[in-house]
PDB file of C-alpha atoms and ligand atoms in Angstrom:
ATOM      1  CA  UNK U   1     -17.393 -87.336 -44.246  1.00  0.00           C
ATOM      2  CA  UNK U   2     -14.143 -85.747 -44.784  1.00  0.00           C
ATOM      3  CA  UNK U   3     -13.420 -82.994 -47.378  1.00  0.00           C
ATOM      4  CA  UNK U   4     -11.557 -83.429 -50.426  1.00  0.00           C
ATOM      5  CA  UNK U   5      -8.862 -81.656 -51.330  1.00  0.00           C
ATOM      6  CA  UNK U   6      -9.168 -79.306 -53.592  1.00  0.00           C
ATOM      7  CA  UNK U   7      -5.661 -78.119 -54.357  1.00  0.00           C
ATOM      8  CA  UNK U   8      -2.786 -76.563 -52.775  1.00  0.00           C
ATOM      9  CA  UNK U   9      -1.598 -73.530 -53.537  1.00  0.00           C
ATOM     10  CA  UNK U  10       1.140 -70.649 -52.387  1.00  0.00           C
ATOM     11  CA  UNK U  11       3.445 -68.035 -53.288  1.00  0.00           C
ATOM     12  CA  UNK U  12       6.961 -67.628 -52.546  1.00  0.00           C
ATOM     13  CA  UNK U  13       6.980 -64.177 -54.283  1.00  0.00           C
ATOM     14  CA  UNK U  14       6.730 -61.377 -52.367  1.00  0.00           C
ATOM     15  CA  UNK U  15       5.895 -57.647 -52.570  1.00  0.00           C
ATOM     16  CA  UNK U  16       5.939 -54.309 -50.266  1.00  0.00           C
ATOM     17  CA  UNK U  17       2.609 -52.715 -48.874  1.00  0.00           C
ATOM     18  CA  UNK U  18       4.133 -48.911 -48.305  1.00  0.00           C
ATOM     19  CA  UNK U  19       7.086 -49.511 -46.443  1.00  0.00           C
ATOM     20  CA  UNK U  20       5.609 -51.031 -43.510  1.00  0.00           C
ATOM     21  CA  UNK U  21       4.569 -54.677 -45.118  1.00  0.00           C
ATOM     22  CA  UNK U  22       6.781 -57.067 -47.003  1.00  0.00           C
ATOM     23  CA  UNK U  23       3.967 -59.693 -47.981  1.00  0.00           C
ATOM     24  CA  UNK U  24       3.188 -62.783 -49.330  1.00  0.00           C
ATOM     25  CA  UNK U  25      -0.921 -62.708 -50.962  1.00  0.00           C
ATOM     26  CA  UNK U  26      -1.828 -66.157 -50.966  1.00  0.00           C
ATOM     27  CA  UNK U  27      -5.101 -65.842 -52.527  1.00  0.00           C
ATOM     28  CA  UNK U  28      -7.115 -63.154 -54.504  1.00  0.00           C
ATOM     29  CA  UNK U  29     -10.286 -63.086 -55.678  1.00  0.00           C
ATOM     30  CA  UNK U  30      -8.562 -62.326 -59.334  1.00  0.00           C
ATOM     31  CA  UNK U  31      -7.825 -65.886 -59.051  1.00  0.00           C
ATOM     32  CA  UNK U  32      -9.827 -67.748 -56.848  1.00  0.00           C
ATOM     33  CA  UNK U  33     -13.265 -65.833 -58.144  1.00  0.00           C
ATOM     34  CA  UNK U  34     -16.311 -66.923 -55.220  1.00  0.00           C
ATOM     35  CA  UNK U  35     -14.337 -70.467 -54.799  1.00  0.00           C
ATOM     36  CA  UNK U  36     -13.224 -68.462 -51.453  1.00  0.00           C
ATOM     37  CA  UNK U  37     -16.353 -66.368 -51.228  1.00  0.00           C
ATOM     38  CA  UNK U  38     -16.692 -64.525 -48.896  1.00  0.00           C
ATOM     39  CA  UNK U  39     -13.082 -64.183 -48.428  1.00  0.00           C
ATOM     40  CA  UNK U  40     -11.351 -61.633 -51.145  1.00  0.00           C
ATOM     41  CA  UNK U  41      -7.705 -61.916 -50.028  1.00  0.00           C
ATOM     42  CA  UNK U  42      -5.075 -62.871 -47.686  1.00  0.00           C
ATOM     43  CA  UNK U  43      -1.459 -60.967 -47.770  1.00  0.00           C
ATOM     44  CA  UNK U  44       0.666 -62.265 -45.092  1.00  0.00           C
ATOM     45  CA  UNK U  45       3.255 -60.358 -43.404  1.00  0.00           C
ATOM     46  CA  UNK U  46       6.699 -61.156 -42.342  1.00  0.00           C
ATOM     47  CA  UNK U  47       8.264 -62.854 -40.477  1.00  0.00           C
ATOM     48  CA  UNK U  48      10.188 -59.947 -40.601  1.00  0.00           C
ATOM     49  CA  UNK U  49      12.853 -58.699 -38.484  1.00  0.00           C
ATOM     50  CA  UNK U  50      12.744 -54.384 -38.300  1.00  0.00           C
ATOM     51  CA  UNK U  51      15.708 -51.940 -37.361  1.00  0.00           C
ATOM     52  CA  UNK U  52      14.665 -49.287 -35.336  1.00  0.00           C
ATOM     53  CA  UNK U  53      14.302 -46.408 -36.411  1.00  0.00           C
ATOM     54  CA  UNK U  54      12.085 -42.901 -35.568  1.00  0.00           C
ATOM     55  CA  UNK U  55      10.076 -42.749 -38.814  1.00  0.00           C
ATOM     56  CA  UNK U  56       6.552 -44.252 -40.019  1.00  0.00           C
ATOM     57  CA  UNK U  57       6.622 -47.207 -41.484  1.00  0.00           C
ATOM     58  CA  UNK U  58       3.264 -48.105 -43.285  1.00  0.00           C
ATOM     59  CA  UNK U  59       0.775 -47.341 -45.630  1.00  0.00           C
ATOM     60  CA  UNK U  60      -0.759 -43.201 -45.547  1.00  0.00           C
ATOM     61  CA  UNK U  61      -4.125 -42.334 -46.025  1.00  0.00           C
ATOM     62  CA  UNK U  62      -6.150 -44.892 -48.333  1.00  0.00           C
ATOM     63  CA  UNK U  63      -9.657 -45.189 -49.245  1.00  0.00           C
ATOM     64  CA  UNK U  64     -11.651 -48.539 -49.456  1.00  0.00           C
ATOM     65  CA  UNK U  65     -15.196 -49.634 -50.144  1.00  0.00           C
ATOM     66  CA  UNK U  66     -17.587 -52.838 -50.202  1.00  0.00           C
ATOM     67  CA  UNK U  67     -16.009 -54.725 -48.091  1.00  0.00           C
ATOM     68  CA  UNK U  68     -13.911 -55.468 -44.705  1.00  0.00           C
ATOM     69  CA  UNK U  69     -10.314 -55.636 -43.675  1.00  0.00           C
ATOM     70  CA  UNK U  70      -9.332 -57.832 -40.712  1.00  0.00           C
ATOM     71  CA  UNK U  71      -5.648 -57.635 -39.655  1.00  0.00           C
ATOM     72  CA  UNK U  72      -4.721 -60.028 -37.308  1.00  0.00           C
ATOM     73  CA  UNK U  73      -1.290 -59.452 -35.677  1.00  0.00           C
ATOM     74  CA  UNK U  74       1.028 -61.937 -34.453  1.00  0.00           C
ATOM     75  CA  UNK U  75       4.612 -59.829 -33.760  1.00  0.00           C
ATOM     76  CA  UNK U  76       5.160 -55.863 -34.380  1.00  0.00           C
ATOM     77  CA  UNK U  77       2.620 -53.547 -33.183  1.00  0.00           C
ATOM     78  CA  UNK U  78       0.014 -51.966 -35.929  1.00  0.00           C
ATOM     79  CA  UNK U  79      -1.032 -48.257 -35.209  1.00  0.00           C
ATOM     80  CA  UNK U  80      -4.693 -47.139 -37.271  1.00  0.00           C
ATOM     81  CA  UNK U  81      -6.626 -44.492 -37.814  1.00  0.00           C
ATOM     82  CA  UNK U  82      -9.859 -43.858 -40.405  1.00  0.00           C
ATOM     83  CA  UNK U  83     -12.459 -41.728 -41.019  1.00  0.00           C
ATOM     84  CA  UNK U  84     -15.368 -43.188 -39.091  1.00  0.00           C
ATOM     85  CA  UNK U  85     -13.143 -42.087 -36.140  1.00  0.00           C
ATOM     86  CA  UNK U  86     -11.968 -46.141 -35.318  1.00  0.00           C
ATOM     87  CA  UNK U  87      -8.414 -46.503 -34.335  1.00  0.00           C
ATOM     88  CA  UNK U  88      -5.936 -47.746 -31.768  1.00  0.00           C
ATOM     89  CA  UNK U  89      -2.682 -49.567 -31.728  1.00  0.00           C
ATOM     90  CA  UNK U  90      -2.806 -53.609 -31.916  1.00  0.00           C
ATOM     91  CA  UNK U  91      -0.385 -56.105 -31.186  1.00  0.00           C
ATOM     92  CA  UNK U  92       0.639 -59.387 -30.717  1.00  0.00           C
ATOM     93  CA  UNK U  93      -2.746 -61.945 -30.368  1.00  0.00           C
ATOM     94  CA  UNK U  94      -5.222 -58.642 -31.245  1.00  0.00           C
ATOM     95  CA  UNK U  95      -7.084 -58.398 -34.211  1.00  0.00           C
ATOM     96  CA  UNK U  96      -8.350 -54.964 -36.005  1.00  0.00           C
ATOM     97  CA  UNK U  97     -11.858 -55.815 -37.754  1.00  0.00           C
ATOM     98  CA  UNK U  98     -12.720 -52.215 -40.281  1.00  0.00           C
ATOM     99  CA  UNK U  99     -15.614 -52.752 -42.187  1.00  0.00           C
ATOM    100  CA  UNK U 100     -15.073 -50.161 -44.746  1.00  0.00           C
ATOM    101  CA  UNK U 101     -18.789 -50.281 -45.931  1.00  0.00           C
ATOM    102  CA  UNK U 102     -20.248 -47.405 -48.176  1.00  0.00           C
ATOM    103  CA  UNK U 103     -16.837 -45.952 -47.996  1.00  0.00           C
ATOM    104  CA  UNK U 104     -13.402 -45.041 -45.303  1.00  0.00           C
ATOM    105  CA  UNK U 105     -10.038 -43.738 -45.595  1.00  0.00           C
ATOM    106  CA  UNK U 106      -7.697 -45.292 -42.768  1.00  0.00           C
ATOM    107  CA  UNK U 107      -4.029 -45.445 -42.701  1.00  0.00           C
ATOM    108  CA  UNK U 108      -1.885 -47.768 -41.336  1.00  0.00           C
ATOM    109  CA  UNK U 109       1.577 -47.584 -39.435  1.00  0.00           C
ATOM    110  CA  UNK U 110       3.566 -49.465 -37.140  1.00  0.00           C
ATOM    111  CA  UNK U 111       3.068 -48.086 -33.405  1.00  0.00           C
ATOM    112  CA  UNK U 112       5.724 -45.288 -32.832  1.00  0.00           C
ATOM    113  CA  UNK U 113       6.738 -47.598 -29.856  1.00  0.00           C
ATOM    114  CA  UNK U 114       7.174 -50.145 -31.976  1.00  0.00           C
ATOM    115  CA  UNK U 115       9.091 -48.696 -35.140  1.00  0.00           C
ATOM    116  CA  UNK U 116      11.604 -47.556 -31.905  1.00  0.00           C
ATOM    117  CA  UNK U 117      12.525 -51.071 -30.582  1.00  0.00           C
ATOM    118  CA  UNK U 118      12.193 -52.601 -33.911  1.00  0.00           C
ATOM    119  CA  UNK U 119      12.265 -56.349 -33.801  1.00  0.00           C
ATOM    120  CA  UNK U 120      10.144 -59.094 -35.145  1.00  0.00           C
ATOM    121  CA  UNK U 121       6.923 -58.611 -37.074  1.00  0.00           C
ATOM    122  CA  UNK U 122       4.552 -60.612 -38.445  1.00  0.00           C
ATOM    123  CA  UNK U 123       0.693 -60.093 -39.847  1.00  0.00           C
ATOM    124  CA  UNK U 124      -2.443 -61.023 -41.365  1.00  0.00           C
ATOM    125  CA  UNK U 125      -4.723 -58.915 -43.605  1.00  0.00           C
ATOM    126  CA  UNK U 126      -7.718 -60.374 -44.895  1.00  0.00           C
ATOM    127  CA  UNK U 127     -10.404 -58.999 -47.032  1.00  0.00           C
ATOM    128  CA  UNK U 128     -13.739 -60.357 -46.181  1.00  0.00           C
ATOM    129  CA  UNK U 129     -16.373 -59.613 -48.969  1.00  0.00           C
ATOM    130  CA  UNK U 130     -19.874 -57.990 -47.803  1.00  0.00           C
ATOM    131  CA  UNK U 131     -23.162 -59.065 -49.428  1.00  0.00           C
ATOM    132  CA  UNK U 132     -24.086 -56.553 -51.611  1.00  0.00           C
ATOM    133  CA  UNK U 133     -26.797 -55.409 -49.757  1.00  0.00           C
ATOM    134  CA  UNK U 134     -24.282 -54.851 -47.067  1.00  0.00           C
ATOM    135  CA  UNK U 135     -21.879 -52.749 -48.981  1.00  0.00           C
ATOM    136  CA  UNK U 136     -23.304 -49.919 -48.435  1.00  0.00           C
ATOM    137  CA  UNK U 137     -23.621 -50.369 -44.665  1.00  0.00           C
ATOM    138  CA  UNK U 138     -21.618 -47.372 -42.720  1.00  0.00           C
ATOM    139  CA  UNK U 139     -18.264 -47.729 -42.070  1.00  0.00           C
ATOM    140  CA  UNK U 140     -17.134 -48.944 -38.628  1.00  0.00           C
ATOM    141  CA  UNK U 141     -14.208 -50.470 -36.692  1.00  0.00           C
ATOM    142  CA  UNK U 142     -13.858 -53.046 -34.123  1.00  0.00           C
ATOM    143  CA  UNK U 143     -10.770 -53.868 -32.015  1.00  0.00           C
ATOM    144  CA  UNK U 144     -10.406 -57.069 -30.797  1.00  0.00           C
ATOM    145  CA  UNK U 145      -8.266 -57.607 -28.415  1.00  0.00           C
ATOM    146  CA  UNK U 146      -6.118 -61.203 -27.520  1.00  0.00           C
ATOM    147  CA  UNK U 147      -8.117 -61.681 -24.011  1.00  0.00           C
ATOM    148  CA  UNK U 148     -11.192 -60.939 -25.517  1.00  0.00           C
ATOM    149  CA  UNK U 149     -10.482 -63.855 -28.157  1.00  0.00           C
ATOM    150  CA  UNK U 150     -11.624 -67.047 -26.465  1.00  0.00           C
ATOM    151  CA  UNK U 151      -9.790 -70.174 -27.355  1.00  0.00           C
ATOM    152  CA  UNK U 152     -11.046 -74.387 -28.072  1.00  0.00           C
ATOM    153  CA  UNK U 153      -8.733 -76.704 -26.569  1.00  0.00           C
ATOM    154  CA  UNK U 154      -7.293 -79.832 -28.949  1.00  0.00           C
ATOM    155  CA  UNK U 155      -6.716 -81.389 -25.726  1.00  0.00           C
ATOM    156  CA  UNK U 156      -3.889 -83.177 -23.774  1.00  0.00           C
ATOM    157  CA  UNK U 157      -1.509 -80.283 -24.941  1.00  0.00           C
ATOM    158  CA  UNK U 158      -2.288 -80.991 -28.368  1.00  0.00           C
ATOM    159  CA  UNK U 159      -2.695 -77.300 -29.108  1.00  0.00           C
ATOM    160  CA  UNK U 160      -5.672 -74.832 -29.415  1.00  0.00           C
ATOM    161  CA  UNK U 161      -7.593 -72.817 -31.361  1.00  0.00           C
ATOM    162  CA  UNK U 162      -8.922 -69.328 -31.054  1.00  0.00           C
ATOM    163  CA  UNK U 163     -12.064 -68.136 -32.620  1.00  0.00           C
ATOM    164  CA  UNK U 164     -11.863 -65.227 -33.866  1.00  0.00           C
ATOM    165  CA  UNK U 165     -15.217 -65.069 -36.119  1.00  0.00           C
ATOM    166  CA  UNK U 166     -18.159 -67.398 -36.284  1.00  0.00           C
ATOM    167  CA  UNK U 167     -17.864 -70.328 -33.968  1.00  0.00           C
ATOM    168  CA  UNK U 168     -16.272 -73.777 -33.105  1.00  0.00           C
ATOM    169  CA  UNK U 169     -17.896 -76.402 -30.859  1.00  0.00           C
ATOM    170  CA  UNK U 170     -20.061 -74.042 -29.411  1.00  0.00           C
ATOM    171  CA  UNK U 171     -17.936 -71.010 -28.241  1.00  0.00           C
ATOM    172  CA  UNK U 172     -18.435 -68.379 -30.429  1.00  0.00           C
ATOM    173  CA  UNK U 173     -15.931 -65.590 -32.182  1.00  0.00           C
ATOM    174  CA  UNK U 174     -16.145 -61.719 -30.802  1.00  0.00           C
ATOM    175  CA  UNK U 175     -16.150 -60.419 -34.038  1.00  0.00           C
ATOM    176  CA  UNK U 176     -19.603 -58.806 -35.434  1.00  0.00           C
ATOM    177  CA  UNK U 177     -20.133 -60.300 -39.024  1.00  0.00           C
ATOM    178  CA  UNK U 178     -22.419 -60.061 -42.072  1.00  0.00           C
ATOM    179  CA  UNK U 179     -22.651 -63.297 -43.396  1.00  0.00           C
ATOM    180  CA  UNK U 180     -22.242 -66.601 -41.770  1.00  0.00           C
ATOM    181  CA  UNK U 181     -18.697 -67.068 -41.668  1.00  0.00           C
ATOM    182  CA  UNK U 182     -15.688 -68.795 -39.522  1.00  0.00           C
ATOM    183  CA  UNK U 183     -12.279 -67.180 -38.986  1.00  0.00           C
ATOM    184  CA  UNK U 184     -10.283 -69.501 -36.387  1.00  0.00           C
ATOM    185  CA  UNK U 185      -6.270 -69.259 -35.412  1.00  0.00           C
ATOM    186  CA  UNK U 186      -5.019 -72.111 -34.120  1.00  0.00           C
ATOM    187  CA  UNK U 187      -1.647 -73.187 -33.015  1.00  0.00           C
ATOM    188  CA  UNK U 188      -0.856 -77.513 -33.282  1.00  0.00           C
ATOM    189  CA  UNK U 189       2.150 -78.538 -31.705  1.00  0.00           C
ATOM    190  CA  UNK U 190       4.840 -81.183 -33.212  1.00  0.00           C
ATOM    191  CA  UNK U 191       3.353 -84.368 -33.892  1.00  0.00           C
ATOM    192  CA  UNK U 192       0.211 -83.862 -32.571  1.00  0.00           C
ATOM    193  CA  UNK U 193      -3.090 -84.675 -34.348  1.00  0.00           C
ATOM    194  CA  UNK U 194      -6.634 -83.170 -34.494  1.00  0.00           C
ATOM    195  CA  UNK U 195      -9.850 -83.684 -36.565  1.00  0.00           C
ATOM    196  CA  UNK U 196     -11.617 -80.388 -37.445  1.00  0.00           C
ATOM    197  CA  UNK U 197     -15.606 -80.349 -37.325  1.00  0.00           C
ATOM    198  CA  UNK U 198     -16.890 -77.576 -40.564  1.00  0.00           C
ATOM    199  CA  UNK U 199     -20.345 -76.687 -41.213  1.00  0.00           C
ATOM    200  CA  UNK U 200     -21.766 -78.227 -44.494  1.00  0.00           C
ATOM    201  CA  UNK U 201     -21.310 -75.888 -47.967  1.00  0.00           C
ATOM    202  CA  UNK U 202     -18.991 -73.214 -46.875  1.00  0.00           C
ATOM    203  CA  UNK U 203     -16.398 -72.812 -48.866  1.00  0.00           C
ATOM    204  CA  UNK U 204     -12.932 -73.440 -46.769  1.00  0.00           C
ATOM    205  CA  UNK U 205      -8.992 -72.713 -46.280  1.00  0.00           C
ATOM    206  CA  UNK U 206      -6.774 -74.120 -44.321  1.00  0.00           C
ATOM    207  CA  UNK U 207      -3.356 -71.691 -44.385  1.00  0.00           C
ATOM    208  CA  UNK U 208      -0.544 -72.608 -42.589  1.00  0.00           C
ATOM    209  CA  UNK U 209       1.162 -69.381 -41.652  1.00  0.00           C
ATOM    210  CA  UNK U 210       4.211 -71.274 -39.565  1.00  0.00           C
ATOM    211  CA  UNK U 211       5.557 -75.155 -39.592  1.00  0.00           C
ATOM    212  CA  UNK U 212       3.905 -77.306 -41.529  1.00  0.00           C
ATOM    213  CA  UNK U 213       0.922 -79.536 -41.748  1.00  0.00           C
ATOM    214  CA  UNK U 214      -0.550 -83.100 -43.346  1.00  0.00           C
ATOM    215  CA  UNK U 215      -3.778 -82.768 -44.018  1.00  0.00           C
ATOM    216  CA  UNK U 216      -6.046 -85.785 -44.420  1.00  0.00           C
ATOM    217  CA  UNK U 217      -3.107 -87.769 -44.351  1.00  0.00           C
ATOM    218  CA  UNK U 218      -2.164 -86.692 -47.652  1.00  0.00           C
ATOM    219  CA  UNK U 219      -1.417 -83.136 -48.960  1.00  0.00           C
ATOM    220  CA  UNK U 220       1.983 -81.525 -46.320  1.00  0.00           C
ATOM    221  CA  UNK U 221       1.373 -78.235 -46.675  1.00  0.00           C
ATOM    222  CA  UNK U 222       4.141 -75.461 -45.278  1.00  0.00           C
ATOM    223  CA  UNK U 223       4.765 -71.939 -44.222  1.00  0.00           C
ATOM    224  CA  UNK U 224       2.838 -69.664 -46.302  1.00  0.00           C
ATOM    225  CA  UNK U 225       0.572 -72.331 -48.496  1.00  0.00           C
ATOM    226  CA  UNK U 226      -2.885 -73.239 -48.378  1.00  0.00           C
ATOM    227  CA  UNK U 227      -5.171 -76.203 -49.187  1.00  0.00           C
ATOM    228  CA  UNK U 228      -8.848 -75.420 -50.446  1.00  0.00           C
ATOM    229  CA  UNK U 229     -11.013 -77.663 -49.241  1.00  0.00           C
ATOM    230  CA  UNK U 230     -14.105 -78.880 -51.057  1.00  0.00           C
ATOM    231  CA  UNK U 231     -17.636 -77.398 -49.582  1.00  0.00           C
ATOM    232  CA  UNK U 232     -18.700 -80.763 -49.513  1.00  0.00           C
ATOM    233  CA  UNK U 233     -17.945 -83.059 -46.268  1.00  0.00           C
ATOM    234  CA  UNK U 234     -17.388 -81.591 -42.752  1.00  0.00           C
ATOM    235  CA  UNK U 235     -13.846 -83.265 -41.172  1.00  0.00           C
ATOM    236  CA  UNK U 236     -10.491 -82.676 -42.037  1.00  0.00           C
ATOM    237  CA  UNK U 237      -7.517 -84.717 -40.140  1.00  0.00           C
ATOM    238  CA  UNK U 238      -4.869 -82.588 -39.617  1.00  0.00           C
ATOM    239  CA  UNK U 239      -1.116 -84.126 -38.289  1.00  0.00           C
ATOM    240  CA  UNK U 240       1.671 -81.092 -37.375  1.00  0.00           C
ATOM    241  CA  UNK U 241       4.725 -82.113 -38.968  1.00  0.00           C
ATOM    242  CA  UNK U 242       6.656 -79.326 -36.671  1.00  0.00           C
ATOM    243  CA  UNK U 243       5.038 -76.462 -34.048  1.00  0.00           C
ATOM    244  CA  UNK U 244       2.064 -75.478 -36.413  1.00  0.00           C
ATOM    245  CA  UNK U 245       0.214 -72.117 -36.428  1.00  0.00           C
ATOM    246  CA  UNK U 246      -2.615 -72.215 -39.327  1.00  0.00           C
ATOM    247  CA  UNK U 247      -5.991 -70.011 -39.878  1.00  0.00           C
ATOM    248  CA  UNK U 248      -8.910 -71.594 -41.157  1.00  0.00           C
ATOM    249  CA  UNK U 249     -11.598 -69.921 -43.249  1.00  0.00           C
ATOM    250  CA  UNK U 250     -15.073 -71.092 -43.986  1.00  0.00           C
ATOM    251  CA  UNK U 251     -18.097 -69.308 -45.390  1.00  0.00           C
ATOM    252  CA  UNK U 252     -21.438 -69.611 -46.709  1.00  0.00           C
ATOM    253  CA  UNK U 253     -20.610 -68.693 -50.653  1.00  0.00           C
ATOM    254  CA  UNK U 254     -22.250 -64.497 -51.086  1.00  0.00           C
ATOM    255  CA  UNK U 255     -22.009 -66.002 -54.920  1.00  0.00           C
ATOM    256  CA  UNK U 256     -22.445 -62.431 -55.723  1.00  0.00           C
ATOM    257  CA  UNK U 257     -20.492 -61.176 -59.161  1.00  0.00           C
ATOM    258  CA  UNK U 258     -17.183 -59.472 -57.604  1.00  0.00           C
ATOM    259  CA  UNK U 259     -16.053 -56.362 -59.914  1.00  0.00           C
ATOM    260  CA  UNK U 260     -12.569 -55.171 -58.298  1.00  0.00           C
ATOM    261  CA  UNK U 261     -10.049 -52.361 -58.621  1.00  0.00           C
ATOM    262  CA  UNK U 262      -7.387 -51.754 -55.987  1.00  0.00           C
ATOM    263  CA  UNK U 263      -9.065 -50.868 -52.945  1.00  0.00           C
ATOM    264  CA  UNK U 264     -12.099 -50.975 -53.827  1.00  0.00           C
ATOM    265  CA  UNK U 265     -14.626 -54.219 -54.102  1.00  0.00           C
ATOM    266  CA  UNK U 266     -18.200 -53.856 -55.784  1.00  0.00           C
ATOM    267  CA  UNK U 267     -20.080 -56.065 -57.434  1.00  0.00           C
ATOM    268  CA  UNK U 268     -20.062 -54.058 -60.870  1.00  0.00           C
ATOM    269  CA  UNK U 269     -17.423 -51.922 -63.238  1.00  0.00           C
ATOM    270  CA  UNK U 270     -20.552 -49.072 -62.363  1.00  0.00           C
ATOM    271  CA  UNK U 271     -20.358 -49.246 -58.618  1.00  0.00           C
ATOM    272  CA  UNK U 272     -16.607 -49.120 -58.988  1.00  0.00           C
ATOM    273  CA  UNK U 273     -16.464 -45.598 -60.947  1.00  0.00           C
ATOM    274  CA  UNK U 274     -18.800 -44.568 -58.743  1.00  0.00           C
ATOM    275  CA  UNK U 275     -16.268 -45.434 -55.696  1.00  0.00           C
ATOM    276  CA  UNK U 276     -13.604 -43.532 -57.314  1.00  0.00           C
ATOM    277  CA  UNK U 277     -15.640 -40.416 -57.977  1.00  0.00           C
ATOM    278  CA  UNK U 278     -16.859 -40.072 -54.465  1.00  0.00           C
ATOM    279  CA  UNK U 279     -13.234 -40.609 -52.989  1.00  0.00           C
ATOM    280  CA  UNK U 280     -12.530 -38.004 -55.489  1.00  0.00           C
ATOM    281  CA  UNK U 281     -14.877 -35.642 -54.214  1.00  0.00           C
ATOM    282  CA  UNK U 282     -14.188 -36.671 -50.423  1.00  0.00           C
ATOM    283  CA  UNK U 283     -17.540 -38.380 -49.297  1.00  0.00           C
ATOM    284  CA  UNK U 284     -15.430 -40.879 -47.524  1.00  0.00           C
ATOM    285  CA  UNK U 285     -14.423 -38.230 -44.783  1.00  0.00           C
ATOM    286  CA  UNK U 286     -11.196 -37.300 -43.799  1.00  0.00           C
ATOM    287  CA  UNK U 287      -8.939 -38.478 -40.384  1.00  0.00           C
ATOM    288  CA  UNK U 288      -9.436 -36.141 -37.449  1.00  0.00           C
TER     289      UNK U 288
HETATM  290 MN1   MN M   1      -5.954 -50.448 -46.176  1.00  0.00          MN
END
């Protein structure tokens, strides 16, 4: 049964993260509640064309807790460091996967190489919730890099997709998760057509990141929008109206109560004091 569409959403407004990230978020969890569960957030990046130059360009030392940033990087180079002693320089087709856990402080920069060329960039960061009994699991870091990412053909150079988390048709995503989830980067080229298999009641995005895409023959939805799909159902039809690259997101709802403040995700106003008081008094560690 295919899913309904549940709306379509966007935002042509963007903002700066440090100096390093001119972004577009697309969804929050201040708006879209557990409706995404577990996904929190997605700011996308660029495109973006950098000068060269000799200085840093990103975001210093930050903490974060109860949940997981995954950056996936499609142009530009991202350089990271945190304080479970994870870090490493990603680019084009690799994906960074910090759990921040019971606590981290990481920044994040482009590569010096990088920021010396200049050139295009373009990224993905999304914040994956943790069930709460996994928030306070230690703090860890996984690179992931493009050849270890393998890939589902949409046959007869229809396109492909990569799977990133979770699993498609069988092959399954490097990524170590928490909760039975799906993050899959896929690229459909013009005019082609494909019908996506979902496991019954995750929740589910489609966001089209570049070109442009008709989903079950109805909704076009372009660069930087998404359609939610209902939970309900298992297909969606997708057409690429233009050279197509999209994520999709499903997950099993955590349906947990999410209690927010900047970088930090709880589940209570408590637990998020008690964040900020132990970044205060440096339990998070520092960057070697
Ligand atoms: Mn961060």
């Amino acid at each position: 049964m295919q899913k309904k569409i549940l709306g379509r959403y966007g935002n042509e407004r963007g903002h700066w993260v440090g100096d390093g990230f001119p972004v577009r978020s697309l969804f929050s969890y201040s708006d879209f509640g557990n409706n995404l569960s577990p996904f929190l957030l997605l700011d996308y990046a660029g495109p973006y064309e950098f000068t060269p130059t000799a200085e840093r360009r990103g975001v210093g030392v930050h903490p974060h807790k109860g949940f997981e940033t995954v950056t996936i990087v499609y142009d530009g180079e991202v350089e990271h460091r945190d304080s479970s002693g994870g870090g490493g320089v990603i680019g084009s087709g690799d994906v960074q996967w910090m759990t921040a856990g019971n606590g981290i402080v990481h920044q994040e920069y482009h590569s010096p190489a990088y920021a010396k060329t200049g050139g295009p960039f373009r990224m993905v960061q999304l914040w994956v919730n943790l069930p709460s009994s996994d928030k306070s699991a230690p703090a860890a870091y996984q690179t992931i890099i493009s050849a270890d990412i393998p890939s589902v053909s949409f046959g007869e150079n229809a396109g492909s997709m990569r799977v990133i988390a979770g699993s498609y048709d069988g092959v399954k995503g490097p990524a170590h998760v928490f909760s039975d989830l799906n993050v899959w980067d896929a690229i459909l080229h013009q005019g082609s057509e494909v019908t996506l298999h979902f496991p019954k009641g995750h929740t589910c995005a489609i966001v089209v990141l570049e070109g442009q895409l008709i989903v079950n023959g109805a909704e076009t939805v372009g660069s930087a929008q998404f359609v939610l799909l209902d939970p309900e159902g298992d297909t969606a039809a997708l057409q690429a109206a233009g050279e197509t690259g999209f994520l999709v997101l499903t997950g099993e709802p955590l349906n947990e109560p999410i209690a927010g403040y900047g970088p930090f995700v709880m589940n209570t106003q408590e637990e998020i004091h008690q964040a900020m008081e132990e970044f205060r008094s440096g339990k998070f560690g520092d960057i070697s």
